[in-house]
Amino acid sequence: GGSHGGGGGGYKRDDSRDAGRNWRDRELGGARGGATHLARIHGTEEDKVNCPFYFKIGACRHGDRCSRQHHKPPFSQTMIVQHMYQNPASQIAAAGGDPSQLDPKKVQEEFDDFYEEVYDELAKYGEIEELNICENLGDHMVGNVYAKFGDEEATDAALKALFGRFYAGRPLVCEFSPVTDFREARCRQYDEAVCTRGGYCNFMHIRTPSRSLRRDLEKRYKKKWRKAREKREREERGEDVSSSDDEKEDKKSRRRRDDDDADEAEGGGDDKKRSRSRSRSREKKRSRSRSRDREARD
């Protein structure tokens, strides 16, 4: 199965009591005797049965030919949409061109449009903790999109909703992912701009959206998700959750939209202009994408 190690400085085992309280513990926890040893080494170099790359990164360059098992979780807070982001560097390299000729500003703008469109779509199903998009060029990782939700129910709802759908004329391939800690999955050397493996590194090279987009998304969703969390907690405590709260919130958000429209009528700042042009280009892209999806289905 080739050598397992690299971009993230190799795998470190986390023996702390609270390491990874998630589906892995339910699958592998509560082990006794020899099984305790197997649970401890699961997904590490010592484990000769389960693939550490699939376990930590949710993708392995050997795919189905891997000599170790890819233990697919029955449930997870994280889902992967394989090869969804069409990386312009990958497309140019595939056509025999030189990716260094790309205009970085244009690439970032197009990436921001893509990131915002995916975020807005996935946010319909629940609170997004992380949305990570790979810039890697290796066949098993190119364009992979990882979304980690606040709970497994939201991930399940998103998976069901995306099943059978198309994006940019191609079917979406989604599944639960074993990755729950992206610190283990990402290439720390890439984050420090010193990775020597380039796009073919086996650890995640995660592309980040612009600061202005991150701010926009935080404003758009943070309060909404906090309110949803508080409402859920009140319901769990058996308190009465009246619909008047929601009506009040609707009125407030309508007022905010009116204020924003008034600001825009007065001219607005650069961020607002960028945000408006992003929305316009995103609408164009969506209608193109929808017509391509219809053609693909017909």
PDB file of C-alpha atoms in Angstrom:
ATOM      1  CA  GLY A   1       0.000   0.000   0.000  1.00  0.00           C
ATOM      2  CA  GLY A   2       2.994   2.402  -0.393  1.00  0.00           C
ATOM      3  CA  SER A   3       4.465   4.455   2.412  1.00  0.00           C
ATOM      4  CA  HIS A   4       2.027   6.268   4.672  1.00  0.00           C
ATOM      5  CA  GLY A   5       3.366   9.548   6.038  1.00  0.00           C
ATOM      6  CA  GLY A   6       4.214  12.997   4.799  1.00  0.00           C
ATOM      7  CA  GLY A   7       2.681  16.421   4.454  1.00  0.00           C
ATOM      8  CA  GLY A   8       1.278  16.748   7.947  1.00  0.00           C
ATOM      9  CA  GLY A   9       4.503  15.598   9.565  1.00  0.00           C
ATOM     10  CA  GLY A  10       3.306  11.986   9.923  1.00  0.00           C
ATOM     11  CA  TYR A  11       0.523  10.631  12.095  1.00  0.00           C
ATOM     12  CA  LYS A  12       0.454  11.195  15.826  1.00  0.00           C
ATOM     13  CA  ARG A  13      -1.662   8.984  18.026  1.00  0.00           C
ATOM     14  CA  ASP A  14      -3.932  10.831  20.438  1.00  0.00           C
ATOM     15  CA  ASP A  15      -4.305   8.775  23.609  1.00  0.00           C
ATOM     16  CA  SER A  16      -6.123  11.473  25.576  1.00  0.00           C
ATOM     17  CA  ARG A  17      -9.354  10.337  27.191  1.00  0.00           C
ATOM     18  CA  ASP A  18     -11.520  12.747  25.177  1.00  0.00           C
ATOM     19  CA  ALA A  19      -9.895  12.179  21.792  1.00  0.00           C
ATOM     20  CA  GLY A  20     -12.521  12.148  19.042  1.00  0.00           C
ATOM     21  CA  ARG A  21     -15.854  11.781  20.832  1.00  0.00           C
ATOM     22  CA  ASN A  22     -17.756  10.807  17.680  1.00  0.00           C
ATOM     23  CA  TRP A  23     -18.845   7.824  15.595  1.00  0.00           C
ATOM     24  CA  ARG A  24     -15.363   6.264  15.931  1.00  0.00           C
ATOM     25  CA  ASP A  25     -15.823   5.885  19.674  1.00  0.00           C
ATOM     26  CA  ARG A  26     -19.195   4.260  19.184  1.00  0.00           C
ATOM     27  CA  GLU A  27     -17.769   1.862  16.588  1.00  0.00           C
ATOM     28  CA  LEU A  28     -14.485   1.160  18.337  1.00  0.00           C
ATOM     29  CA  GLY A  29     -15.003   2.228  21.952  1.00  0.00           C
ATOM     30  CA  GLY A  30     -15.836  -0.054  24.859  1.00  0.00           C
ATOM     31  CA  ALA A  31     -13.263  -2.573  23.638  1.00  0.00           C
ATOM     32  CA  ARG A  32     -11.716  -5.062  26.063  1.00  0.00           C
ATOM     33  CA  GLY A  33      -8.516  -7.146  26.068  1.00  0.00           C
ATOM     34  CA  GLY A  34      -6.927  -7.594  22.625  1.00  0.00           C
ATOM     35  CA  ALA A  35      -9.691  -5.466  21.117  1.00  0.00           C
ATOM     36  CA  THR A  36      -8.477  -2.493  23.195  1.00  0.00           C
ATOM     37  CA  HIS A  37      -5.145  -2.681  21.356  1.00  0.00           C
ATOM     38  CA  LEU A  38      -6.955  -2.792  17.977  1.00  0.00           C
ATOM     39  CA  ALA A  39      -9.078   0.230  18.913  1.00  0.00           C
ATOM     40  CA  ARG A  40      -5.965   2.131  20.063  1.00  0.00           C
ATOM     41  CA  ILE A  41      -4.018   1.555  16.848  1.00  0.00           C
ATOM     42  CA  HIS A  42      -7.014   1.928  14.481  1.00  0.00           C
ATOM     43  CA  GLY A  43      -6.010   4.152  11.552  1.00  0.00           C
ATOM     44  CA  THR A  44      -2.359   4.510  12.665  1.00  0.00           C
ATOM     45  CA  GLU A  45       0.807   3.111  11.105  1.00  0.00           C
ATOM     46  CA  GLU A  46       0.675   0.118  13.474  1.00  0.00           C
ATOM     47  CA  ASP A  47      -2.716  -0.857  12.039  1.00  0.00           C
ATOM     48  CA  LYS A  48      -2.086  -3.283   9.170  1.00  0.00           C
ATOM     49  CA  VAL A  49      -5.806  -3.764   8.450  1.00  0.00           C
ATOM     50  CA  ASN A  50      -7.335  -0.257   8.196  1.00  0.00           C
ATOM     51  CA  CYS A  51      -5.980   2.427   5.861  1.00  0.00           C
ATOM     52  CA  PRO A  52      -4.654   5.418   7.840  1.00  0.00           C
ATOM     53  CA  PHE A  53      -5.035   7.748   4.848  1.00  0.00           C
ATOM     54  CA  TYR A  54      -8.711   6.969   4.394  1.00  0.00           C
ATOM     55  CA  PHE A  55      -9.238   7.208   8.169  1.00  0.00           C
ATOM     56  CA  LYS A  56      -7.580  10.633   8.549  1.00  0.00           C
ATOM     57  CA  ILE A  57      -8.218  12.240   5.148  1.00  0.00           C
ATOM     58  CA  GLY A  58     -11.287  10.430   3.820  1.00  0.00           C
ATOM     59  CA  ALA A  59      -9.456   9.716   0.551  1.00  0.00           C
ATOM     60  CA  CYS A  60      -6.669   7.327  -0.471  1.00  0.00           C
ATOM     61  CA  ARG A  61      -4.654   7.369  -3.693  1.00  0.00           C
ATOM     62  CA  HIS A  62      -4.958   3.577  -4.034  1.00  0.00           C
ATOM     63  CA  GLY A  63      -8.777   3.712  -4.003  1.00  0.00           C
ATOM     64  CA  ASP A  64     -10.379   0.248  -4.211  1.00  0.00           C
ATOM     65  CA  ARG A  65      -6.949  -1.295  -4.895  1.00  0.00           C
ATOM     66  CA  CYS A  66      -5.684  -0.320  -1.421  1.00  0.00           C
ATOM     67  CA  SER A  67      -4.286  -3.292   0.540  1.00  0.00           C
ATOM     68  CA  ARG A  68      -5.937  -1.942   3.714  1.00  0.00           C
ATOM     69  CA  GLN A  69      -9.615  -1.480   4.507  1.00  0.00           C
ATOM     70  CA  HIS A  70     -11.527   1.765   3.998  1.00  0.00           C
ATOM     71  CA  HIS A  71     -13.862   1.718   6.984  1.00  0.00           C
ATOM     72  CA  LYS A  72     -16.838   3.832   5.794  1.00  0.00           C
ATOM     73  CA  PRO A  73     -18.789   5.323   8.702  1.00  0.00           C
ATOM     74  CA  PRO A  74     -22.524   4.543   8.911  1.00  0.00           C
ATOM     75  CA  PHE A  75     -23.029   8.111  10.215  1.00  0.00           C
ATOM     76  CA  SER A  76     -20.806  11.150  10.656  1.00  0.00           C
ATOM     77  CA  GLN A  77     -20.897  14.893  11.256  1.00  0.00           C
ATOM     78  CA  THR A  78     -18.832  15.231   8.064  1.00  0.00           C
ATOM     79  CA  MET A  79     -19.768  14.568   4.455  1.00  0.00           C
ATOM     80  CA  ILE A  80     -17.631  14.648   1.333  1.00  0.00           C
ATOM     81  CA  VAL A  81     -18.740  15.700  -2.144  1.00  0.00           C
ATOM     82  CA  GLN A  82     -16.086  14.175  -4.395  1.00  0.00           C
ATOM     83  CA  HIS A  83     -14.421  16.313  -7.103  1.00  0.00           C
ATOM     84  CA  MET A  84     -17.102  19.023  -6.976  1.00  0.00           C
ATOM     85  CA  TYR A  85     -14.766  22.043  -7.186  1.00  0.00           C
ATOM     86  CA  GLN A  86     -13.397  22.377 -10.702  1.00  0.00           C
ATOM     87  CA  ASN A  87      -9.922  23.620  -9.914  1.00  0.00           C
ATOM     88  CA  PRO A  88      -8.722  25.809 -12.825  1.00  0.00           C
ATOM     89  CA  ALA A  89      -5.085  24.747 -12.178  1.00  0.00           C
ATOM     90  CA  SER A  90      -6.092  21.101 -12.593  1.00  0.00           C
ATOM     91  CA  GLN A  91      -8.034  21.848 -15.798  1.00  0.00           C
ATOM     92  CA  ILE A  92      -5.103  23.762 -17.344  1.00  0.00           C
ATOM     93  CA  ALA A  93      -2.586  21.077 -16.300  1.00  0.00           C
ATOM     94  CA  ALA A  94      -4.823  18.368 -17.819  1.00  0.00           C
ATOM     95  CA  ALA A  95      -4.884  20.311 -21.103  1.00  0.00           C
ATOM     96  CA  GLY A  96      -1.056  20.520 -21.091  1.00  0.00           C
ATOM     97  CA  GLY A  97      -0.977  24.220 -20.172  1.00  0.00           C
ATOM     98  CA  ASP A  98       0.937  26.101 -17.482  1.00  0.00           C
ATOM     99  CA  PRO A  99      -1.124  26.741 -14.300  1.00  0.00           C
ATOM    100  CA  SER A 100       1.268  29.537 -13.255  1.00  0.00           C
ATOM    101  CA  GLN A 101      -0.201  31.670 -16.078  1.00  0.00           C
ATOM    102  CA  LEU A 102      -3.544  31.899 -14.223  1.00  0.00           C
ATOM    103  CA  ASP A 103      -4.565  35.288 -12.835  1.00  0.00           C
ATOM    104  CA  PRO A 104      -4.644  34.711  -9.021  1.00  0.00           C
ATOM    105  CA  LYS A 105      -7.221  37.502  -8.477  1.00  0.00           C
ATOM    106  CA  LYS A 106      -9.653  35.983 -10.993  1.00  0.00           C
ATOM    107  CA  VAL A 107      -9.104  32.468  -9.560  1.00  0.00           C
ATOM    108  CA  GLN A 108      -9.893  33.771  -6.042  1.00  0.00           C
ATOM    109  CA  GLU A 109     -13.026  35.589  -7.214  1.00  0.00           C
ATOM    110  CA  GLU A 110     -14.315  32.467  -8.973  1.00  0.00           C
ATOM    111  CA  PHE A 111     -13.442  30.339  -5.933  1.00  0.00           C
ATOM    112  CA  ASP A 112     -15.356  32.778  -3.673  1.00  0.00           C
ATOM    113  CA  ASP A 113     -18.417  32.484  -5.940  1.00  0.00           C
ATOM    114  CA  PHE A 114     -18.225  28.687  -5.739  1.00  0.00           C
ATOM    115  CA  TYR A 115     -17.644  28.656  -1.963  1.00  0.00           C
ATOM    116  CA  GLU A 116     -20.579  30.993  -1.296  1.00  0.00           C
ATOM    117  CA  GLU A 117     -22.934  29.020  -3.545  1.00  0.00           C
ATOM    118  CA  VAL A 118     -22.062  25.712  -1.833  1.00  0.00           C
ATOM    119  CA  TYR A 119     -22.228  27.262   1.653  1.00  0.00           C
ATOM    120  CA  ASP A 120     -25.668  28.805   1.009  1.00  0.00           C
ATOM    121  CA  GLU A 121     -26.978  25.472  -0.295  1.00  0.00           C
ATOM    122  CA  LEU A 122     -25.621  23.356   2.581  1.00  0.00           C
ATOM    123  CA  ALA A 123     -26.682  25.896   5.231  1.00  0.00           C
ATOM    124  CA  LYS A 124     -30.310  24.974   4.456  1.00  0.00           C
ATOM    125  CA  TYR A 125     -29.804  21.654   6.270  1.00  0.00           C
ATOM    126  CA  GLY A 126     -28.187  22.796   9.495  1.00  0.00           C
ATOM    127  CA  GLU A 127     -25.306  24.596  11.164  1.00  0.00           C
ATOM    128  CA  ILE A 128     -22.021  24.303   9.262  1.00  0.00           C
ATOM    129  CA  GLU A 129     -18.978  24.022  11.533  1.00  0.00           C
ATOM    130  CA  GLU A 130     -16.462  23.812   8.693  1.00  0.00           C
ATOM    131  CA  LEU A 131     -16.549  23.892   4.896  1.00  0.00           C
ATOM    132  CA  ASN A 132     -13.195  22.826   3.480  1.00  0.00           C
ATOM    133  CA  ILE A 133     -12.338  22.643  -0.215  1.00  0.00           C
ATOM    134  CA  CYS A 134      -9.201  20.878  -1.437  1.00  0.00           C
ATOM    135  CA  GLU A 135      -6.779  22.491  -3.845  1.00  0.00           C
ATOM    136  CA  ASN A 136      -4.858  19.239  -4.298  1.00  0.00           C
ATOM    137  CA  LEU A 137      -4.296  17.963  -7.832  1.00  0.00           C
ATOM    138  CA  GLY A 138      -3.999  14.205  -7.108  1.00  0.00           C
ATOM    139  CA  ASP A 139      -6.811  12.176  -8.729  1.00  0.00           C
ATOM    140  CA  HIS A 140      -8.257  11.018  -5.390  1.00  0.00           C
ATOM    141  CA  MET A 141      -8.386  14.514  -3.849  1.00  0.00           C
ATOM    142  CA  VAL A 142      -8.865  17.010  -6.680  1.00  0.00           C
ATOM    143  CA  GLY A 143     -11.854  19.285  -6.020  1.00  0.00           C
ATOM    144  CA  ASN A 144     -13.045  17.404  -2.917  1.00  0.00           C
ATOM    145  CA  VAL A 145     -15.508  19.374  -0.768  1.00  0.00           C
ATOM    146  CA  TYR A 146     -15.817  18.476   2.940  1.00  0.00           C
ATOM    147  CA  ALA A 147     -18.660  19.864   5.044  1.00  0.00           C
ATOM    148  CA  LYS A 148     -18.742  19.289   8.787  1.00  0.00           C
ATOM    149  CA  PHE A 149     -22.124  20.039  10.393  1.00  0.00           C
ATOM    150  CA  GLY A 150     -23.048  20.685  14.022  1.00  0.00           C
ATOM    151  CA  ASP A 151     -24.704  17.277  14.278  1.00  0.00           C
ATOM    152  CA  GLU A 152     -25.105  14.038  12.325  1.00  0.00           C
ATOM    153  CA  GLU A 153     -28.811  14.671  11.594  1.00  0.00           C
ATOM    154  CA  ALA A 154     -27.942  17.797   9.584  1.00  0.00           C
ATOM    155  CA  THR A 155     -25.285  15.876   7.625  1.00  0.00           C
ATOM    156  CA  ASP A 156     -27.791  13.117   6.914  1.00  0.00           C
ATOM    157  CA  ALA A 157     -30.382  15.667   5.700  1.00  0.00           C
ATOM    158  CA  ALA A 158     -27.804  17.311   3.393  1.00  0.00           C
ATOM    159  CA  LEU A 159     -26.706  13.941   1.972  1.00  0.00           C
ATOM    160  CA  LYS A 160     -30.297  12.928   1.214  1.00  0.00           C
ATOM    161  CA  ALA A 161     -31.054  16.304  -0.380  1.00  0.00           C
ATOM    162  CA  LEU A 162     -28.003  16.216  -2.678  1.00  0.00           C
ATOM    163  CA  PHE A 163     -28.506  12.605  -3.751  1.00  0.00           C
ATOM    164  CA  GLY A 164     -29.195  12.395  -7.501  1.00  0.00           C
ATOM    165  CA  ARG A 165     -28.492  16.093  -8.105  1.00  0.00           C
ATOM    166  CA  PHE A 166     -26.108  17.613 -10.652  1.00  0.00           C
ATOM    167  CA  TYR A 167     -23.678  20.516 -10.444  1.00  0.00           C
ATOM    168  CA  ALA A 168     -22.164  22.084 -13.577  1.00  0.00           C
ATOM    169  CA  GLY A 169     -23.569  19.194 -15.600  1.00  0.00           C
ATOM    170  CA  ARG A 170     -21.979  16.461 -13.467  1.00  0.00           C
ATOM    171  CA  PRO A 171     -23.671  14.199 -10.888  1.00  0.00           C
ATOM    172  CA  LEU A 172     -22.787  14.886  -7.240  1.00  0.00           C
ATOM    173  CA  VAL A 173     -21.050  11.959  -5.526  1.00  0.00           C
ATOM    174  CA  CYS A 174     -21.575  12.324  -1.762  1.00  0.00           C
ATOM    175  CA  GLU A 175     -21.023  10.114   1.278  1.00  0.00           C
ATOM    176  CA  PHE A 176     -20.355  10.288   4.996  1.00  0.00           C
ATOM    177  CA  SER A 177     -16.675  10.921   5.668  1.00  0.00           C
ATOM    178  CA  PRO A 178     -14.559   9.556   8.554  1.00  0.00           C
ATOM    179  CA  VAL A 179     -12.771  12.935   8.854  1.00  0.00           C
ATOM    180  CA  THR A 180     -13.834  14.758  12.008  1.00  0.00           C
ATOM    181  CA  ASP A 181     -10.608  16.567  12.918  1.00  0.00           C
ATOM    182  CA  PHE A 182      -9.263  18.612  10.012  1.00  0.00           C
ATOM    183  CA  ARG A 183      -6.139  19.517  11.976  1.00  0.00           C
ATOM    184  CA  GLU A 184      -5.035  15.908  11.454  1.00  0.00           C
ATOM    185  CA  ALA A 185      -6.044  15.937   7.790  1.00  0.00           C
ATOM    186  CA  ARG A 186      -4.583  19.217   6.558  1.00  0.00           C
ATOM    187  CA  CYS A 187      -1.005  19.713   5.421  1.00  0.00           C
ATOM    188  CA  ARG A 188       0.594  21.993   7.985  1.00  0.00           C
ATOM    189  CA  GLN A 189       3.523  22.667   5.656  1.00  0.00           C
ATOM    190  CA  TYR A 190       1.119  23.950   2.979  1.00  0.00           C
ATOM    191  CA  ASP A 191      -0.509  26.248   5.546  1.00  0.00           C
ATOM    192  CA  GLU A 192       2.960  27.667   6.215  1.00  0.00           C
ATOM    193  CA  ALA A 193       3.648  27.885   2.435  1.00  0.00           C
ATOM    194  CA  VAL A 194       6.550  25.409   2.638  1.00  0.00           C
ATOM    195  CA  CYS A 195       5.052  22.170   1.241  1.00  0.00           C
ATOM    196  CA  THR A 196       7.483  20.737  -1.321  1.00  0.00           C
ATOM    197  CA  ARG A 197       5.056  18.154  -2.703  1.00  0.00           C
ATOM    198  CA  GLY A 198       2.904  20.729  -4.489  1.00  0.00           C
ATOM    199  CA  GLY A 199      -0.601  19.774  -5.565  1.00  0.00           C
ATOM    200  CA  TYR A 200       0.213  16.050  -5.362  1.00  0.00           C
ATOM    201  CA  CYS A 201       0.669  16.030  -1.584  1.00  0.00           C
ATOM    202  CA  ASN A 202      -1.481  13.364   0.136  1.00  0.00           C
ATOM    203  CA  PHE A 203      -2.590  15.714   2.927  1.00  0.00           C
ATOM    204  CA  MET A 204      -5.278  18.358   2.414  1.00  0.00           C
ATOM    205  CA  HIS A 205      -4.281  21.641   0.818  1.00  0.00           C
ATOM    206  CA  ILE A 206      -7.328  23.653   1.914  1.00  0.00           C
ATOM    207  CA  ARG A 207      -8.099  26.789  -0.090  1.00  0.00           C
ATOM    208  CA  THR A 208      -9.584  29.620   1.977  1.00  0.00           C
ATOM    209  CA  PRO A 209     -12.230  32.112   0.851  1.00  0.00           C
ATOM    210  CA  SER A 210     -11.497  35.842   1.010  1.00  0.00           C
ATOM    211  CA  ARG A 211     -11.831  37.654   4.321  1.00  0.00           C
ATOM    212  CA  SER A 212     -14.774  39.765   3.065  1.00  0.00           C
ATOM    213  CA  LEU A 213     -16.723  36.623   2.083  1.00  0.00           C
ATOM    214  CA  ARG A 214     -16.011  34.958   5.444  1.00  0.00           C
ATOM    215  CA  ARG A 215     -17.365  38.106   7.136  1.00  0.00           C
ATOM    216  CA  ASP A 216     -20.481  38.122   4.922  1.00  0.00           C
ATOM    217  CA  LEU A 217     -21.255  34.469   5.678  1.00  0.00           C
ATOM    218  CA  GLU A 218     -20.716  34.907   9.394  1.00  0.00           C
ATOM    219  CA  LYS A 219     -23.135  37.860   9.441  1.00  0.00           C
ATOM    220  CA  ARG A 220     -25.650  35.927   7.376  1.00  0.00           C
ATOM    221  CA  TYR A 221     -25.781  32.771   9.490  1.00  0.00           C
ATOM    222  CA  LYS A 222     -24.227  33.157  12.942  1.00  0.00           C
ATOM    223  CA  LYS A 223     -27.275  34.716  14.615  1.00  0.00           C
ATOM    224  CA  LYS A 224     -29.732  32.411  12.851  1.00  0.00           C
ATOM    225  CA  TRP A 225     -27.842  29.307  14.009  1.00  0.00           C
ATOM    226  CA  ARG A 226     -27.483  30.607  17.554  1.00  0.00           C
ATOM    227  CA  LYS A 227     -31.264  31.155  17.717  1.00  0.00           C
ATOM    228  CA  ALA A 228     -31.911  27.663  16.298  1.00  0.00           C
ATOM    229  CA  ARG A 229     -29.579  26.177  18.964  1.00  0.00           C
ATOM    230  CA  GLU A 230     -31.314  28.094  21.771  1.00  0.00           C
ATOM    231  CA  LYS A 231     -34.749  27.016  20.476  1.00  0.00           C
ATOM    232  CA  ARG A 232     -33.635  23.378  20.331  1.00  0.00           C
ATOM    233  CA  GLU A 233     -32.278  23.569  23.885  1.00  0.00           C
ATOM    234  CA  ARG A 234     -35.585  25.073  25.129  1.00  0.00           C
ATOM    235  CA  GLU A 235     -37.527  22.283  23.395  1.00  0.00           C
ATOM    236  CA  GLU A 236     -35.235  19.674  24.999  1.00  0.00           C
ATOM    237  CA  ARG A 237     -35.964  21.197  28.416  1.00  0.00           C
ATOM    238  CA  GLY A 238     -39.687  20.892  27.635  1.00  0.00           C
ATOM    239  CA  GLU A 239     -40.274  24.659  27.534  1.00  0.00           C
ATOM    240  CA  ASP A 240     -42.971  26.133  25.286  1.00  0.00           C
ATOM    241  CA  VAL A 241     -41.455  27.494  22.067  1.00  0.00           C
ATOM    242  CA  SER A 242     -43.974  29.929  20.578  1.00  0.00           C
ATOM    243  CA  SER A 243     -44.068  30.866  16.923  1.00  0.00           C
ATOM    244  CA  SER A 244     -44.116  34.550  17.942  1.00  0.00           C
ATOM    245  CA  ASP A 245     -40.299  34.354  18.351  1.00  0.00           C
ATOM    246  CA  ASP A 246     -39.976  33.381  14.696  1.00  0.00           C
ATOM    247  CA  GLU A 247     -42.380  36.134  13.599  1.00  0.00           C
ATOM    248  CA  LYS A 248     -40.363  38.733  15.543  1.00  0.00           C
ATOM    249  CA  GLU A 249     -37.173  37.477  13.902  1.00  0.00           C
ATOM    250  CA  ASP A 250     -38.769  37.650  10.424  1.00  0.00           C
ATOM    251  CA  LYS A 251     -39.790  41.278  11.026  1.00  0.00           C
ATOM    252  CA  LYS A 252     -36.276  42.133  12.225  1.00  0.00           C
ATOM    253  CA  SER A 253     -34.590  40.515   9.225  1.00  0.00           C
ATOM    254  CA  ARG A 254     -37.011  42.313   6.851  1.00  0.00           C
ATOM    255  CA  ARG A 255     -36.086  45.628   8.525  1.00  0.00           C
ATOM    256  CA  ARG A 256     -32.376  44.816   8.177  1.00  0.00           C
ATOM    257  CA  ARG A 257     -32.832  44.041   4.473  1.00  0.00           C
ATOM    258  CA  ASP A 258     -34.637  47.369   3.971  1.00  0.00           C
ATOM    259  CA  ASP A 259     -31.780  49.191   5.756  1.00  0.00           C
ATOM    260  CA  ASP A 260     -29.227  47.403   3.564  1.00  0.00           C
ATOM    261  CA  ASP A 261     -31.175  48.381   0.444  1.00  0.00           C
ATOM    262  CA  ALA A 262     -31.200  52.013   1.608  1.00  0.00           C
ATOM    263  CA  ASP A 263     -27.417  51.877   2.216  1.00  0.00           C
ATOM    264  CA  GLU A 264     -26.889  50.452  -1.254  1.00  0.00           C
ATOM    265  CA  ALA A 265     -29.060  53.204  -2.788  1.00  0.00           C
ATOM    266  CA  GLU A 266     -26.687  55.716  -1.183  1.00  0.00           C
ATOM    267  CA  GLY A 267     -23.669  54.113  -2.786  1.00  0.00           C
ATOM    268  CA  GLY A 268     -22.341  51.587  -0.235  1.00  0.00           C
ATOM    269  CA  GLY A 269     -18.670  50.680   0.246  1.00  0.00           C
ATOM    270  CA  ASP A 270     -16.293  48.449  -1.721  1.00  0.00           C
ATOM    271  CA  ASP A 271     -17.305  45.343   0.231  1.00  0.00           C
ATOM    272  CA  LYS A 272     -20.962  45.897  -0.670  1.00  0.00           C
ATOM    273  CA  LYS A 273     -20.101  46.405  -4.336  1.00  0.00           C
ATOM    274  CA  ARG A 274     -18.039  43.200  -4.298  1.00  0.00           C
ATOM    275  CA  SER A 275     -20.876  41.386  -2.577  1.00  0.00           C
ATOM    276  CA  ARG A 276     -23.402  42.658  -5.162  1.00  0.00           C
ATOM    277  CA  SER A 277     -21.204  41.717  -8.123  1.00  0.00           C
ATOM    278  CA  ARG A 278     -20.662  38.277  -6.527  1.00  0.00           C
ATOM    279  CA  SER A 279     -24.440  37.858  -6.258  1.00  0.00           C
ATOM    280  CA  ARG A 280     -24.949  38.868  -9.886  1.00  0.00           C
ATOM    281  CA  SER A 281     -22.269  36.521 -11.232  1.00  0.00           C
ATOM    282  CA  ARG A 282     -23.569  33.762  -8.943  1.00  0.00           C
ATOM    283  CA  GLU A 283     -27.105  34.184 -10.342  1.00  0.00           C
ATOM    284  CA  LYS A 284     -25.746  33.920 -13.903  1.00  0.00           C
ATOM    285  CA  LYS A 285     -23.777  30.831 -12.954  1.00  0.00           C
ATOM    286  CA  ARG A 286     -26.760  29.238 -11.239  1.00  0.00           C
ATOM    287  CA  SER A 287     -29.001  29.678 -14.265  1.00  0.00           C
ATOM    288  CA  ARG A 288     -26.252  28.219 -16.500  1.00  0.00           C
ATOM    289  CA  SER A 289     -25.775  25.358 -14.052  1.00  0.00           C
ATOM    290  CA  ARG A 290     -29.542  24.717 -13.897  1.00  0.00           C
ATOM    291  CA  SER A 291     -29.855  24.582 -17.669  1.00  0.00           C
ATOM    292  CA  ARG A 292     -26.864  22.194 -17.843  1.00  0.00           C
ATOM    293  CA  ASP A 293     -28.471  20.023 -15.163  1.00  0.00           C
ATOM    294  CA  ARG A 294     -31.680  19.873 -17.187  1.00  0.00           C
ATOM    295  CA  GLU A 295     -29.725  18.881 -20.309  1.00  0.00           C
ATOM    296  CA  ALA A 296     -27.847  16.211 -18.345  1.00  0.00           C
ATOM    297  CA  ARG A 297     -31.117  14.763 -17.046  1.00  0.00           C
ATOM    298  CA  ASP A 298     -32.802  14.895 -20.497  1.00  0.00           C
TER     299      ASP A 298
END
